[in-house]
Short mmCIF file of C-alpha atoms in Angstrom, two decimals:
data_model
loop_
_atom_site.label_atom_id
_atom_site.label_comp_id
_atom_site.label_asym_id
_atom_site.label_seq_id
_atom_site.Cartn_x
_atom_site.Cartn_y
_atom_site.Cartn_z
CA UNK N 152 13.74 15.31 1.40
CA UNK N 153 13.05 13.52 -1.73
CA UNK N 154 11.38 10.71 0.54
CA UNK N 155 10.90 7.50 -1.61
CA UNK N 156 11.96 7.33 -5.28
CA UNK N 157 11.96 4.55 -8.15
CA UNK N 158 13.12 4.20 -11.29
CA UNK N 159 12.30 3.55 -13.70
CA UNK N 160 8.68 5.41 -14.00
CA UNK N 161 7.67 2.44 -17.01
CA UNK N 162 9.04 -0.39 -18.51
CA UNK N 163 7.94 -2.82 -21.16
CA UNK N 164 10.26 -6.25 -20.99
CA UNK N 165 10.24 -9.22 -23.20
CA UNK N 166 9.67 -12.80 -22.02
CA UNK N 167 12.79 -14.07 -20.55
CA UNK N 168 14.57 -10.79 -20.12
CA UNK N 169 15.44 -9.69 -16.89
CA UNK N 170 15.99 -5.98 -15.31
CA UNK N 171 16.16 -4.44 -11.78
CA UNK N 172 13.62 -1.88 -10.02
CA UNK N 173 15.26 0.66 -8.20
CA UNK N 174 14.29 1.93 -4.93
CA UNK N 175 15.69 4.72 -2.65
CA UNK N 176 15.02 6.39 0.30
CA UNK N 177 16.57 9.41 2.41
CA UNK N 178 14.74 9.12 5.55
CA UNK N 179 16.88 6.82 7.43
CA UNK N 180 14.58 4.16 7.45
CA UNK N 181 15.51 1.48 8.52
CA UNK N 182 12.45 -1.17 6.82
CA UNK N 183 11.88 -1.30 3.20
CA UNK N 184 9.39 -3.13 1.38
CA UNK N 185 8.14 -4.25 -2.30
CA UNK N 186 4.77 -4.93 -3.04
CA UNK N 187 2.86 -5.35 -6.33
CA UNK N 188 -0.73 -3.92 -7.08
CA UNK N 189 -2.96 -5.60 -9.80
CA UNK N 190 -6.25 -4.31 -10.78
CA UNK N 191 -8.63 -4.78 -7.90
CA UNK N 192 -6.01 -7.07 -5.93
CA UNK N 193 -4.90 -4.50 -4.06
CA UNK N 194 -1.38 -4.74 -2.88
CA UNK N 195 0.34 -7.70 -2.42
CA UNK N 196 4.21 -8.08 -0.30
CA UNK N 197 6.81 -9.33 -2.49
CA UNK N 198 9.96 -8.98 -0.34
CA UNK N 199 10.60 -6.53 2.80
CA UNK N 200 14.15 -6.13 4.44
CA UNK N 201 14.44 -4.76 8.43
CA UNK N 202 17.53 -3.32 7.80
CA UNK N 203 20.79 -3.41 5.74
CA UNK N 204 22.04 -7.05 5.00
CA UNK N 205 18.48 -8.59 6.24
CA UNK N 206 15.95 -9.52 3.72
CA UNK N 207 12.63 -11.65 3.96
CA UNK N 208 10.09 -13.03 1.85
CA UNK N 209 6.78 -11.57 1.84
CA UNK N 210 3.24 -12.75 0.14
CA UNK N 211 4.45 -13.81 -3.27
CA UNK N 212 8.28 -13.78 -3.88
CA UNK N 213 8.45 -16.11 -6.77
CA UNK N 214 10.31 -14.77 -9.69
CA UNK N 215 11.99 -12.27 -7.99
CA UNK N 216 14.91 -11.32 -5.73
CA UNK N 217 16.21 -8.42 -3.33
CA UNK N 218 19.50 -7.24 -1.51
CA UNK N 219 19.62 -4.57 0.76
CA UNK N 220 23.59 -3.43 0.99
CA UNK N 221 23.13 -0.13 2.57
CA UNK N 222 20.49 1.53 4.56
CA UNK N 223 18.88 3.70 1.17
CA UNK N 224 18.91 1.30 -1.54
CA UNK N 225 16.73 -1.78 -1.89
CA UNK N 226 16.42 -2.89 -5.85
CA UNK N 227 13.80 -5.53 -6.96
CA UNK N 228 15.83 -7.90 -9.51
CA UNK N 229 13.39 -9.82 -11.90
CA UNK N 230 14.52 -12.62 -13.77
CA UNK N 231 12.97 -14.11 -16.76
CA UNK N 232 10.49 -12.18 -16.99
CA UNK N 233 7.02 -13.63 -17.61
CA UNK N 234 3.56 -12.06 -18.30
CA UNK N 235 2.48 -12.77 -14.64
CA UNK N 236 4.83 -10.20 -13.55
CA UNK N 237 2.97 -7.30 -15.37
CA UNK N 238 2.20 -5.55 -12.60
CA UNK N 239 2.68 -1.92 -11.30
CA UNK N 240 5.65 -2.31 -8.53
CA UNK N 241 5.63 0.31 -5.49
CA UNK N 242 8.55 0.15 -3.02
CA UNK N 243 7.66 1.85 0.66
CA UNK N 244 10.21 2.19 3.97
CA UNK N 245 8.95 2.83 7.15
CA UNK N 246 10.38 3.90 10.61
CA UNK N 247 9.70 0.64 12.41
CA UNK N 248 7.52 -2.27 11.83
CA UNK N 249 3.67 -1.72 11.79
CA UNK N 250 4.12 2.24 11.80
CA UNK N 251 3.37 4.78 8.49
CA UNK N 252 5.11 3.58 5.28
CA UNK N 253 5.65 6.16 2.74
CA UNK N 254 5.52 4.85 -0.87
CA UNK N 255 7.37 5.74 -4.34
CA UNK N 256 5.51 6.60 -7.38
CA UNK N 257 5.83 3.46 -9.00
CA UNK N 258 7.38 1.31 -11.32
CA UNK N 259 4.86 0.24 -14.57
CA UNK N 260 5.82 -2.75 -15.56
CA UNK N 261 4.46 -4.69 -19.19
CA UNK N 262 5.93 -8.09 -20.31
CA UNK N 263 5.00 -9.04 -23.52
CA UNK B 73 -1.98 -13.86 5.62
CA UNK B 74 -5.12 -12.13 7.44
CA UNK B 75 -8.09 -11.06 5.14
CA UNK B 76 -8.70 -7.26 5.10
CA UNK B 77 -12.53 -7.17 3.01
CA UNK B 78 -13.43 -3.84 1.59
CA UNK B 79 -16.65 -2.55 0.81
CA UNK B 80 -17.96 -1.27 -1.63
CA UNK B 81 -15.55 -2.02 -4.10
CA UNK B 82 -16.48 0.56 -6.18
CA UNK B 83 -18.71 3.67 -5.65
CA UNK B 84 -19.66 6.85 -7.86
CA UNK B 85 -21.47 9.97 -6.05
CA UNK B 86 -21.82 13.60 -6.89
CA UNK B 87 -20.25 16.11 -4.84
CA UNK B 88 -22.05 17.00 -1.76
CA UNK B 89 -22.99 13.54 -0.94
CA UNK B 90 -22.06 11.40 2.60
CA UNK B 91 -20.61 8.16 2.01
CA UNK B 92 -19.03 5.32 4.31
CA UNK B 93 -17.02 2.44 3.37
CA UNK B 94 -16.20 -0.17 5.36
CA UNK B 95 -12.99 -2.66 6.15
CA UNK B 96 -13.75 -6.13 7.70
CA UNK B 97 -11.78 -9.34 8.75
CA UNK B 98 -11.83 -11.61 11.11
CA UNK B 99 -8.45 -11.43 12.91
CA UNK B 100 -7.90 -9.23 15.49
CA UNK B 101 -5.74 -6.24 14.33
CA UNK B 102 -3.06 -4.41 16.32
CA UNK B 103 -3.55 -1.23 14.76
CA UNK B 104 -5.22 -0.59 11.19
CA UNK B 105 -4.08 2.23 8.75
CA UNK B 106 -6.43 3.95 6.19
CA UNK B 107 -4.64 5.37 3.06
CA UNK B 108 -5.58 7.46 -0.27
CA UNK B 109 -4.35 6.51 -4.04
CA UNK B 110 -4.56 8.74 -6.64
CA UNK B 111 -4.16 7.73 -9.82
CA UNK B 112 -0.33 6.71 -10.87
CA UNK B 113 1.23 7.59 -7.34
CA UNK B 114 1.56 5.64 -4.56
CA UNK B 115 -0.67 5.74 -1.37
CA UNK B 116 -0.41 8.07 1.29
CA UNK B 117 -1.76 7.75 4.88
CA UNK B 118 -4.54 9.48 6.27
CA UNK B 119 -5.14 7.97 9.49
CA UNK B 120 -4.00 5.04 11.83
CA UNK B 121 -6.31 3.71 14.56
CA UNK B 122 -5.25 2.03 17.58
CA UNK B 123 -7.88 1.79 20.19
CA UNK B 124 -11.12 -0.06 19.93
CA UNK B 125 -13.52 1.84 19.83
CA UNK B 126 -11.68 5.11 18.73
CA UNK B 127 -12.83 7.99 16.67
CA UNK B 128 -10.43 10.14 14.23
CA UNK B 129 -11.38 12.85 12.57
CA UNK B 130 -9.61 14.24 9.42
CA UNK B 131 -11.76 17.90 8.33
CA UNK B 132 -14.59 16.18 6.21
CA UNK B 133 -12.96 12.27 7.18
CA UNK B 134 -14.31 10.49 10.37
CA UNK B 135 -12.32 7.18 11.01
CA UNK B 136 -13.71 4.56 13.38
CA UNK B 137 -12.11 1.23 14.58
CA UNK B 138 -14.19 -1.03 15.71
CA UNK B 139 -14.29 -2.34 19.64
CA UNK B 140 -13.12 -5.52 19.12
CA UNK B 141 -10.75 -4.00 17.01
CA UNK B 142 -11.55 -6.37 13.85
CA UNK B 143 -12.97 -4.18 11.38
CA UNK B 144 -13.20 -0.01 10.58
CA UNK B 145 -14.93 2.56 8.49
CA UNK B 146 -14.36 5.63 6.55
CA UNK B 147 -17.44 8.21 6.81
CA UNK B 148 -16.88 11.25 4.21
CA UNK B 149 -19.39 13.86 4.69
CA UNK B 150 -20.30 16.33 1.77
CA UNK B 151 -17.97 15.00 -0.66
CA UNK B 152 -16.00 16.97 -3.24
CA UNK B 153 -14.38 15.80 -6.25
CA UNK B 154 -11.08 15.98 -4.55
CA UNK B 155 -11.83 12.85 -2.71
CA UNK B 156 -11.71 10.87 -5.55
CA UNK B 157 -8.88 7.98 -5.38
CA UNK B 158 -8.52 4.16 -4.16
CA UNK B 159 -9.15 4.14 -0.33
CA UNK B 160 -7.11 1.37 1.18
CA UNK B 161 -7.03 -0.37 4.73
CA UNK B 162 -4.39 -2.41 5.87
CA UNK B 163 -4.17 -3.98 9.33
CA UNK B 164 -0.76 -4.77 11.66
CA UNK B 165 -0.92 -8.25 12.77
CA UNK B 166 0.91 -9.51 16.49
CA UNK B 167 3.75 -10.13 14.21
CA UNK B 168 4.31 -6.66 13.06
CA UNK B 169 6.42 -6.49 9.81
CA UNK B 170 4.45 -6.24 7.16
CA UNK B 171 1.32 -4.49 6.80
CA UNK B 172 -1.97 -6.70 5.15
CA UNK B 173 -4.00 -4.74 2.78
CA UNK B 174 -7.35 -4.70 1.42
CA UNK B 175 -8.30 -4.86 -2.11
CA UNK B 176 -9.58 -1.27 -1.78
CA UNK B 177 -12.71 1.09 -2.48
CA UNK B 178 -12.47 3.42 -5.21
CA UNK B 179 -14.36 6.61 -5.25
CA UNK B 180 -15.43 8.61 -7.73
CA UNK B 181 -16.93 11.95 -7.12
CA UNK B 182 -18.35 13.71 -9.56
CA UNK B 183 -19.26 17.75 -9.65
#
């Protein structure tokens, strides 16, 4: 099992472009999540989806969006960028709500 | 969103010293969660707590949650450099989903 992965690893954007964070999973999970961590913020919910075709809004979802077409895949879509969004981006499933979610590496993200 | 507050924020001991660190709020928590972050990966989980009251231990890790289930600590005895990383709570509210997090302690244990 490769567990949780994300692509890319790093990314440095311009103001006003736009890309999309990739996150899979081959656990048969069926809840996903995307949260951001800031220096000393700790980790903050962007989006989180319960199962395929359901997504919700988490903590801070402005500036982003998510779909969730099959049970592995759950991409982050940013669109013009801004500096706010420098962040690093981790995506995490789990097996049902409140229990152990198992997180990618990470996506580092720079705007400039 | 309920506040997870951990303490200390930041904390640097050699190796062979006990530490605790603590993880406070006010709400009432279903269940809280304890992970470890080492530096560019993503947390993992070392222990989840249910009970108020209840004791976990983890080799050198004791985990307690407290009785009226609103706050926890991490007690590391004899540290080793191995330790090192971002310890993170998070808490599971009534409503389940989505799991609050605090802003972390990180440890730094030196040989």
């Amino acid at each position: 099992n490769a567990g949780v992965t994300q692509t890319p690893k790093f990314r440095i954007l311009k103001i006003g472009q736009s890309m999309t964070l990739q996150c899979a999973q081959d656990m048969n999970h069926n809840y996903m999540y995307w949260y951001r961590q800031d220096p000393g913020m700790g980790l903050k919910l962007i989006y989180y989806s319960v199962g395929a075709g359901i997504t919700d809004k988490g903590e801070v979802p402005n500036g982003y969006n998510v779909s969730r077409s099959t049970t592995e895949d759950f991409p982050l879509r940013l669109e013009l960028a801004a500096p706010s969004q420098t962040s690093v981006y981790f995506c995490a499933s789990s097996y049902s709500e409140g229990r152990e979610q198992y997180f990618g590496p990470g996506t580092r993200l720079t705007v400039t | 969103t309920q506040l997870l507050e951990q303490s200390p924020q930041f904390l640097s001991i050699q190796e062979g010293e006990n530490l605790t660190v603590y993880c406070n709020s006010s709400s009432v928590f279903s269940s809280l969660q304890w992970y470890r972050q080492e530096p560019g990966e993503g947390p993992v989980l070392l222990v989840t707590v249910v009970t108020g009251g209840e004791v976990k231990k983890l080799k050198r890790l004791t985990f307690q949650f407290g009785d009226a289930r609103k706050d926890s600590s991490l007690h590391i005895t004899a540290a080793q450099p191995g330790d090192t990383g971002l310890y993170l709570c998070a808490g599971v509210s009534g409503s389940g989903y989505a799991l609050n997090f605090g802003k972390g302690t990180s440890l730094l244990v030196t040989p």
